[in-house]
PDB file of C-alpha atoms in Angstrom:
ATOM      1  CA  UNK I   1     -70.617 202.452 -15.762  1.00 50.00           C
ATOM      2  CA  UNK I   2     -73.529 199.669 -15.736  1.00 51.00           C
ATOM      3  CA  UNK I   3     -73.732 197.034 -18.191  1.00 49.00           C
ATOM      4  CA  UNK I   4     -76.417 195.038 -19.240  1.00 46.00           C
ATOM      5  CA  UNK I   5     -74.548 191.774 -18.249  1.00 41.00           C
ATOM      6  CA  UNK I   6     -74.092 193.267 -14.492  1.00 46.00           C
ATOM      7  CA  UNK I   7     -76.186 190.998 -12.090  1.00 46.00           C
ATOM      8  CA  UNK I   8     -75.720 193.799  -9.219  1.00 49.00           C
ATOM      9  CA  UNK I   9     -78.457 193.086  -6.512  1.00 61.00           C
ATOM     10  CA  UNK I  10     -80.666 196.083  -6.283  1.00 79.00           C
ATOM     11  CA  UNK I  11     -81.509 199.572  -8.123  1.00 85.00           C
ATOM     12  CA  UNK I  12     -83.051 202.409  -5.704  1.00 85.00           C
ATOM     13  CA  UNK I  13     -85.428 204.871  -7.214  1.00 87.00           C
ATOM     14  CA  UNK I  14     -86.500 207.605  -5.482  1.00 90.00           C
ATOM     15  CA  UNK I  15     -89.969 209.074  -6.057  1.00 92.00           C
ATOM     16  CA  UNK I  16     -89.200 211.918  -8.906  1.00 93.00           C
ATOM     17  CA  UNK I  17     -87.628 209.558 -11.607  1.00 95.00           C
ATOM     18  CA  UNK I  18     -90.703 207.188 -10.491  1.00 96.00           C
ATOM     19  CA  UNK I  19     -93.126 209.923 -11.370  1.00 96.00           C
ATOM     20  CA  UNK I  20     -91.572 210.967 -14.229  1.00 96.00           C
ATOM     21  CA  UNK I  21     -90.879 207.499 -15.458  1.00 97.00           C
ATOM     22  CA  UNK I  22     -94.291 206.718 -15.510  1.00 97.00           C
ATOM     23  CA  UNK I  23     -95.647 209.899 -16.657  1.00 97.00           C
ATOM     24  CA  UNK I  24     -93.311 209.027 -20.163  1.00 97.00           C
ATOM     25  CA  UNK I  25     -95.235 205.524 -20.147  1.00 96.00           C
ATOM     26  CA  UNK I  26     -91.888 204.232 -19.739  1.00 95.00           C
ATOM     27  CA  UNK I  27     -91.913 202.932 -15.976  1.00 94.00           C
ATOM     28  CA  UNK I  28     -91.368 199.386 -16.888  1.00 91.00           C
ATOM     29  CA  UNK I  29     -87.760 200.035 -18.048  1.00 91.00           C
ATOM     30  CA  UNK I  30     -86.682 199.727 -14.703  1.00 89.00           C
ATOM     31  CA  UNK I  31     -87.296 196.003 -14.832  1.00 83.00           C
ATOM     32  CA  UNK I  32     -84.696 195.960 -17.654  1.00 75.00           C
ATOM     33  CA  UNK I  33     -81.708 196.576 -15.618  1.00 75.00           C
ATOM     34  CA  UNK I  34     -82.158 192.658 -13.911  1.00 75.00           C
ATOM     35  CA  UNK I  35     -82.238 193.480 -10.646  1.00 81.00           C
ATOM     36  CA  UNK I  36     -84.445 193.550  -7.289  1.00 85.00           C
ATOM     37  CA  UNK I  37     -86.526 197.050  -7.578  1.00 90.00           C
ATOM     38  CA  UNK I  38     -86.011 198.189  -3.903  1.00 89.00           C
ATOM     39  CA  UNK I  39     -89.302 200.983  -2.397  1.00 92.00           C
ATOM     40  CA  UNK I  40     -88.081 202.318   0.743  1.00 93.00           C
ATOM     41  CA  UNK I  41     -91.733 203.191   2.901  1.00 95.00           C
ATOM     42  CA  UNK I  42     -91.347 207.187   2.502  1.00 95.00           C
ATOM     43  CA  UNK I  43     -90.950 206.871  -1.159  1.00 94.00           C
ATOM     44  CA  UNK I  44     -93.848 204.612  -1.576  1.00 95.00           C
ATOM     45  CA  UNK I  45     -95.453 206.656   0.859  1.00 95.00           C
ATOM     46  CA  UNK I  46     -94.989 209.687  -1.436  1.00 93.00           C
ATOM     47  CA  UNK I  47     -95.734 208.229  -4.914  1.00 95.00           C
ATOM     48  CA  UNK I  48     -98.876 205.787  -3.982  1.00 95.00           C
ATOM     49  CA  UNK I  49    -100.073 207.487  -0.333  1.00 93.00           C
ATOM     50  CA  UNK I  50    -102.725 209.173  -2.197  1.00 93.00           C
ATOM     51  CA  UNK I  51    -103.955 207.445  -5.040  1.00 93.00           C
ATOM     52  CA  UNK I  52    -105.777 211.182  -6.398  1.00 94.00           C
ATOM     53  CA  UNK I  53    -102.392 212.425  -6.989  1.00 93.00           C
ATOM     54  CA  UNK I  54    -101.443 211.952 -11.084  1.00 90.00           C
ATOM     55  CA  UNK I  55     -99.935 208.369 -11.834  1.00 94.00           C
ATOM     56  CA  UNK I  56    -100.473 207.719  -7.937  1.00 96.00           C
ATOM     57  CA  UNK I  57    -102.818 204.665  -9.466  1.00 96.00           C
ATOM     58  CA  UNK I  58    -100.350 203.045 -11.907  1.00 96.00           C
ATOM     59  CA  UNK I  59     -97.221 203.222  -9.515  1.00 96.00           C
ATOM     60  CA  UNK I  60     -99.142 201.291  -7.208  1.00 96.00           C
ATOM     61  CA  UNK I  61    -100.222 198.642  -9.786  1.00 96.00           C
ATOM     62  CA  UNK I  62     -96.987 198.635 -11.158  1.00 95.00           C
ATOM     63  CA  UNK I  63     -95.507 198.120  -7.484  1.00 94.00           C
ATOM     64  CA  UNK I  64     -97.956 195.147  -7.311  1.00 94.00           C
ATOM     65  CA  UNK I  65     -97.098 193.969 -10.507  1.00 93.00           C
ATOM     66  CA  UNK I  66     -93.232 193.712  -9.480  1.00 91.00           C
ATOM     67  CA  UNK I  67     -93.981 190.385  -6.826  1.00 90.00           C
ATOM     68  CA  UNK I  68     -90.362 189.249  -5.581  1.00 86.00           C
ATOM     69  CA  UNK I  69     -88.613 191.617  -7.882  1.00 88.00           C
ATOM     70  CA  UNK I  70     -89.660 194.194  -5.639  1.00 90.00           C
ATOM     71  CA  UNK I  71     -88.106 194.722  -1.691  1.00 88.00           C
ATOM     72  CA  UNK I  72     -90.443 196.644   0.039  1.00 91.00           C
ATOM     73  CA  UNK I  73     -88.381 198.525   2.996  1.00 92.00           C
ATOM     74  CA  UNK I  74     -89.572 199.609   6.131  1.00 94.00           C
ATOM     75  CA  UNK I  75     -86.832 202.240   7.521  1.00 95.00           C
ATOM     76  CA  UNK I  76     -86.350 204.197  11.155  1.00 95.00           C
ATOM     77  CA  UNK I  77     -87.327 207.033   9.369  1.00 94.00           C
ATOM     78  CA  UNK I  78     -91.013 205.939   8.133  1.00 95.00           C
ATOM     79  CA  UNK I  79     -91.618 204.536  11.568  1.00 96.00           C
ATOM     80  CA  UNK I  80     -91.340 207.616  13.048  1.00 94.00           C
ATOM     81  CA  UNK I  81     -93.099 209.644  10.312  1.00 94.00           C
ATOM     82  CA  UNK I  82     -96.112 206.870  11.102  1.00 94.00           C
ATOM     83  CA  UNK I  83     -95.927 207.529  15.155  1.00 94.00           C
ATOM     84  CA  UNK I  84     -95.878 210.955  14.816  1.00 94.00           C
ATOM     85  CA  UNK I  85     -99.188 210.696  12.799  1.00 92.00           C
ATOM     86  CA  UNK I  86    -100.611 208.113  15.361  1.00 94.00           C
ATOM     87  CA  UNK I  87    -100.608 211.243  18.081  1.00 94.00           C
ATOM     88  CA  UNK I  88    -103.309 213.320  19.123  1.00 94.00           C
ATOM     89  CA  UNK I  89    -102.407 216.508  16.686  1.00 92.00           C
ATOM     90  CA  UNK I  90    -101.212 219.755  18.411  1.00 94.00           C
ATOM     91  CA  UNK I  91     -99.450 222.384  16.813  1.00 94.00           C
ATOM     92  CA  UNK I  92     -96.233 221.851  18.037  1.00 93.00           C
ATOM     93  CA  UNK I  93     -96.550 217.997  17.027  1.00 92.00           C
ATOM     94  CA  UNK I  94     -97.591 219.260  13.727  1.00 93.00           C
ATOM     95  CA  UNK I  95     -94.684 221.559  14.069  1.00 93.00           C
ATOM     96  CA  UNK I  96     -92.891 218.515  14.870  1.00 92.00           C
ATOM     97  CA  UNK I  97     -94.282 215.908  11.577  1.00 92.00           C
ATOM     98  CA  UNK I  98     -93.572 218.831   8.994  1.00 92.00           C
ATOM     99  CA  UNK I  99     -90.449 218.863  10.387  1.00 92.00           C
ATOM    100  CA  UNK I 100     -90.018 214.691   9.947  1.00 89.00           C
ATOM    101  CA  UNK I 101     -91.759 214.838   6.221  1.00 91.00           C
ATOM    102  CA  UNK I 102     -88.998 217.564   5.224  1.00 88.00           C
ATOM    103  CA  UNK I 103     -86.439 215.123   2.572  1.00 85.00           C
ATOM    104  CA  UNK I 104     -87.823 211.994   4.391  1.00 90.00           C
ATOM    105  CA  UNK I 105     -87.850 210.174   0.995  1.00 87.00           C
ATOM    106  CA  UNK I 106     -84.446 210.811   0.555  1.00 83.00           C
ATOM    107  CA  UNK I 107     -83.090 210.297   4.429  1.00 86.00           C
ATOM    108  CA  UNK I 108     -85.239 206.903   4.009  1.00 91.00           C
ATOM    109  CA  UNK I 109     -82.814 205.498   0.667  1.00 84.00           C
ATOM    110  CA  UNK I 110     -79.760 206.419   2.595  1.00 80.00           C
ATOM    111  CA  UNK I 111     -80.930 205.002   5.810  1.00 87.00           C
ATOM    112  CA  UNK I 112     -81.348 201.987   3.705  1.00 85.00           C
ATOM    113  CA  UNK I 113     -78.105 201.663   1.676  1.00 76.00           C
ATOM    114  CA  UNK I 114     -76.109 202.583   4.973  1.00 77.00           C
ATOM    115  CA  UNK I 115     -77.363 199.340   6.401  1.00 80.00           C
ATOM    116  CA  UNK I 116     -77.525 197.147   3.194  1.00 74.00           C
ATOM    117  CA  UNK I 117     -74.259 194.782   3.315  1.00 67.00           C
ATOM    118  CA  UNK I 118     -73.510 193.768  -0.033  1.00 63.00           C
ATOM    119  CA  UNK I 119     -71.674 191.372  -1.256  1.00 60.00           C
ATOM    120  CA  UNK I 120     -67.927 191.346  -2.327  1.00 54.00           C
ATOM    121  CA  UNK I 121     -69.183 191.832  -6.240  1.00 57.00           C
ATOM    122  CA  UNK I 122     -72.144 194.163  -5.702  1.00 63.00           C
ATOM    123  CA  UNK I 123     -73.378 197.501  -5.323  1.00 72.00           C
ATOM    124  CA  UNK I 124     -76.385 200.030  -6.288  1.00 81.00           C
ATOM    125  CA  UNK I 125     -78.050 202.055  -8.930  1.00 87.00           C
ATOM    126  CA  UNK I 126     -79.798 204.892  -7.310  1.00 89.00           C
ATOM    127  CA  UNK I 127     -81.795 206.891  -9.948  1.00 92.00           C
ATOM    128  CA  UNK I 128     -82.447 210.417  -8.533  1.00 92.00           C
ATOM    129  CA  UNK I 129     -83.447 214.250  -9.759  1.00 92.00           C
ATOM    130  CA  UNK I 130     -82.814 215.783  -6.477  1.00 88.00           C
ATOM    131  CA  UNK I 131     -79.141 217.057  -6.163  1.00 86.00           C
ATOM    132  CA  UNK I 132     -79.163 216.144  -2.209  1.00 84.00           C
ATOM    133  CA  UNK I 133     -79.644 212.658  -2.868  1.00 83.00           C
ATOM    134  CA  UNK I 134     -76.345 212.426  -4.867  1.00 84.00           C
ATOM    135  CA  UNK I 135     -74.643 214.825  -1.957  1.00 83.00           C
ATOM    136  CA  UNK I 136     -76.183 212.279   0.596  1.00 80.00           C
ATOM    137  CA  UNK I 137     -74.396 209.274  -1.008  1.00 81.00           C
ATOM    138  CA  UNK I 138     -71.305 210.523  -1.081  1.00 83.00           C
ATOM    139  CA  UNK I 139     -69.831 208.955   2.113  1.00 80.00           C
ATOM    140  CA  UNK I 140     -71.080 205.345   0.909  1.00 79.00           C
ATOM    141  CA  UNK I 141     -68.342 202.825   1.509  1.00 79.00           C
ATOM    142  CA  UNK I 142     -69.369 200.160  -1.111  1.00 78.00           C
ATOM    143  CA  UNK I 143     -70.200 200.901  -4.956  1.00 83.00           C
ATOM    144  CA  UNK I 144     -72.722 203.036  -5.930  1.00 85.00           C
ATOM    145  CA  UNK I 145     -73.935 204.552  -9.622  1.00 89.00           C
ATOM    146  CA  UNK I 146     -75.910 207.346  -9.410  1.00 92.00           C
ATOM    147  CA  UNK I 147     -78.069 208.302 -12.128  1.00 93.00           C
ATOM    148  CA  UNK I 148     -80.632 211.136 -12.979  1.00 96.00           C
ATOM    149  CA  UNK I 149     -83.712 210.030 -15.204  1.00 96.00           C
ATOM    150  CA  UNK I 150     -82.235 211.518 -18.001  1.00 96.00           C
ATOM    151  CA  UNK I 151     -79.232 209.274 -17.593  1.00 95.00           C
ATOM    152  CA  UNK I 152     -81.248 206.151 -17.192  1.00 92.00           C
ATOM    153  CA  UNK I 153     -82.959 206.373 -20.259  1.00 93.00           C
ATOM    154  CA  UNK I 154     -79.981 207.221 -22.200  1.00 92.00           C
ATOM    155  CA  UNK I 155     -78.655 203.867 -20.705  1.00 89.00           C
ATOM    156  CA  UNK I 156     -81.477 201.407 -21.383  1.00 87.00           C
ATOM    157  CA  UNK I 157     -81.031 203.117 -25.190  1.00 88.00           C
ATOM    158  CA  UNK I 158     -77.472 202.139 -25.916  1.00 86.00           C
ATOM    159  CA  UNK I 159     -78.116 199.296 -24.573  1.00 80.00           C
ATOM    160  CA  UNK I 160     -81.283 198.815 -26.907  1.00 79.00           C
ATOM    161  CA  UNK I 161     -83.129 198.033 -24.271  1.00 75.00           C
ATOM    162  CA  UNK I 162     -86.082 200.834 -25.041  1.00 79.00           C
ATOM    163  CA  UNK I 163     -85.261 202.974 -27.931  1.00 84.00           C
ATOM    164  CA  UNK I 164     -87.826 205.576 -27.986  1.00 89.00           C
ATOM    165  CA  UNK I 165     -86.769 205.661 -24.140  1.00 92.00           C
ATOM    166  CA  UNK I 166     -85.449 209.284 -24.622  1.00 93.00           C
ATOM    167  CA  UNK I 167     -87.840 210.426 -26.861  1.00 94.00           C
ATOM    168  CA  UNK I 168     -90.879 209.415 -24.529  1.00 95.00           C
ATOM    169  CA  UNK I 169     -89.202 211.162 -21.549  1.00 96.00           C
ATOM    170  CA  UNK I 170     -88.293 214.330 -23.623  1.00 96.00           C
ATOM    171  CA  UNK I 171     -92.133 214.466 -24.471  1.00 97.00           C
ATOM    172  CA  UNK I 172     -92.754 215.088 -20.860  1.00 96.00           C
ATOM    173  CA  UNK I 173     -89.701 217.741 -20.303  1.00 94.00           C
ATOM    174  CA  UNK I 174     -92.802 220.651 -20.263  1.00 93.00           C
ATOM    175  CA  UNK I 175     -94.342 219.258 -17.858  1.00 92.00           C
ATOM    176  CA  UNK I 176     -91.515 217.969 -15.196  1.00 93.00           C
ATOM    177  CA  UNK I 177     -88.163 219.291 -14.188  1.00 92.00           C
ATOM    178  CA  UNK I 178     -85.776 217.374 -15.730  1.00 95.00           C
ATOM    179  CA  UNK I 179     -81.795 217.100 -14.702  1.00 94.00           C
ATOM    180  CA  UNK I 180     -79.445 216.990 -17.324  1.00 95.00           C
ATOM    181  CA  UNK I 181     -78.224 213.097 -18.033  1.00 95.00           C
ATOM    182  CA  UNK I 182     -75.625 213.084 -15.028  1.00 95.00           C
ATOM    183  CA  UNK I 183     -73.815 209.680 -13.961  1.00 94.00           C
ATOM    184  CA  UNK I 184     -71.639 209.222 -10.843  1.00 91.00           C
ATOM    185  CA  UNK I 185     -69.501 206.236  -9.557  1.00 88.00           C
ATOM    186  CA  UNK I 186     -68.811 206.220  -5.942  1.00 87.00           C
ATOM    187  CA  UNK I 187     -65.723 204.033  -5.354  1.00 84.00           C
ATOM    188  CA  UNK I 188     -65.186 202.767  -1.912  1.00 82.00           C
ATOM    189  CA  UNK I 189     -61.036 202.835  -2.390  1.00 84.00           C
ATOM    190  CA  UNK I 190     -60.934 206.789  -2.767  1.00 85.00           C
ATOM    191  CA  UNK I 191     -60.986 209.166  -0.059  1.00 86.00           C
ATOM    192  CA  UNK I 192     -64.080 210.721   0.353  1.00 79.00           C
ATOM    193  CA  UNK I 193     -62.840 214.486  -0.098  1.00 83.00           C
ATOM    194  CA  UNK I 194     -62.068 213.186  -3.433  1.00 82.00           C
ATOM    195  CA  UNK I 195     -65.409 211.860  -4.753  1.00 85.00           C
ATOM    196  CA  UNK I 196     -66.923 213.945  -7.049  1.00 86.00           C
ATOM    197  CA  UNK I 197     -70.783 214.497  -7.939  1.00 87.00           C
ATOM    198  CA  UNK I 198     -72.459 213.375 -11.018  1.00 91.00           C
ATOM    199  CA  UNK I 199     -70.971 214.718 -13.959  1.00 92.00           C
ATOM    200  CA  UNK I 200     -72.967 215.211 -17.942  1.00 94.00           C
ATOM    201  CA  UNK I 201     -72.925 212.222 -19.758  1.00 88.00           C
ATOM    202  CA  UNK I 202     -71.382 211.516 -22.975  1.00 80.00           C
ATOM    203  CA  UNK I 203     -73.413 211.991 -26.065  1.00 72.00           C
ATOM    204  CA  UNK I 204     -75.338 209.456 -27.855  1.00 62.00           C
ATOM    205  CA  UNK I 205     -73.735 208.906 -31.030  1.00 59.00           C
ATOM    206  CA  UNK I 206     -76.139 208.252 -34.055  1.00 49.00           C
TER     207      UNK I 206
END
């Protein structure tokens, strides 16, 4: 499990804890894990593409806000989301850009941690509420935490980093899908027909 004293390089977000974060007003906790926020371009693309969309507007300042914390990733997979928009449209190469958009968020983050060489010491956080994306990193061959929304902000409040954390995200459980508070460490030493998913977190005790 992640401590506060880990210095690991990077935590990966993909777009529904971002929305959900920051529909709790509690986006910001992410800067309390110490470590470089990284936004691959299809889950930018998703959260701050269209600024109409709810909390489009304050991801994107927040994203501005970050400055060197954040690493801004451009990935195989948004390049060829953006050339297949550059084309005259037909149907079949609209046929052909649904197709691309399907789970390009996700296929973005693990294009990017598949090619992210870490040091001896490091690994990820990779906050998630879509199942696949804990599936997809499965096969990773460094260490990697995965964490639902629920999970992070159960983290960042034993830690006493945000204490009404939980109670801000509950708030918003009407409104959002919410995954129970699931946690998964993918060691690089076991066999990978031996990693499990995510399993429930332990309780808070009060």
């Amino acid at each position: 499990m992640i401590a506060p004293s880990d210095r690991q390089p990077i935590v990966v977000a993909d777009a529904g804890p971002l929305i959900r974060l920051t529909a709790a007003g509690i986006l910001d906790t992410l800067r309390g894990l110490n470590r470089r926020i990284v936004l691959v371009d299809r889950v930018e693309e998703e959260v701050v593409g269209d600024l109409s969309k709810p909390f489009a507007a304050e991801i994107a300042a927040w994203i501005d806000g970050l400055g060197e914390a954040a690493l801004r990733v451009e990935t195989v997979v948004g390049i060829g989301v953006a050339a297949l928009r550059a084309r005259p449209r037909t149907p079949a190469g609209d046929a052909l850009l649904k197709s691309a958009l399907r789970d390009s968020g996700e296929q973005a983050l693990r294009e990017f941690v598949a090619h992210w060489h870490p040091t001896e010491a490091s690994s990820a956080v990779v906050l998630y509420e879509d199942r696949k994306i804990a599936t997809l990193f499965l096969d990773v061959e460094f260490p990697v935490t995965l964490m639902t929304t629920r999970a992070f902000v159960a983290t960042v409040t034993r830690w006493g980093t945000n204490q009404d954390a939980i109670a801000a995200l509950e708030a918003i459980s009407g409104l959002y899908d919410l995954k129970p508070a699931l946690v998964g460490e993918i060691d690089p030493s076991q066999p990978g027909d031996l990693r499990t998913l995510p399993q429930p977190m332990p309780p808070i005790r009060t």
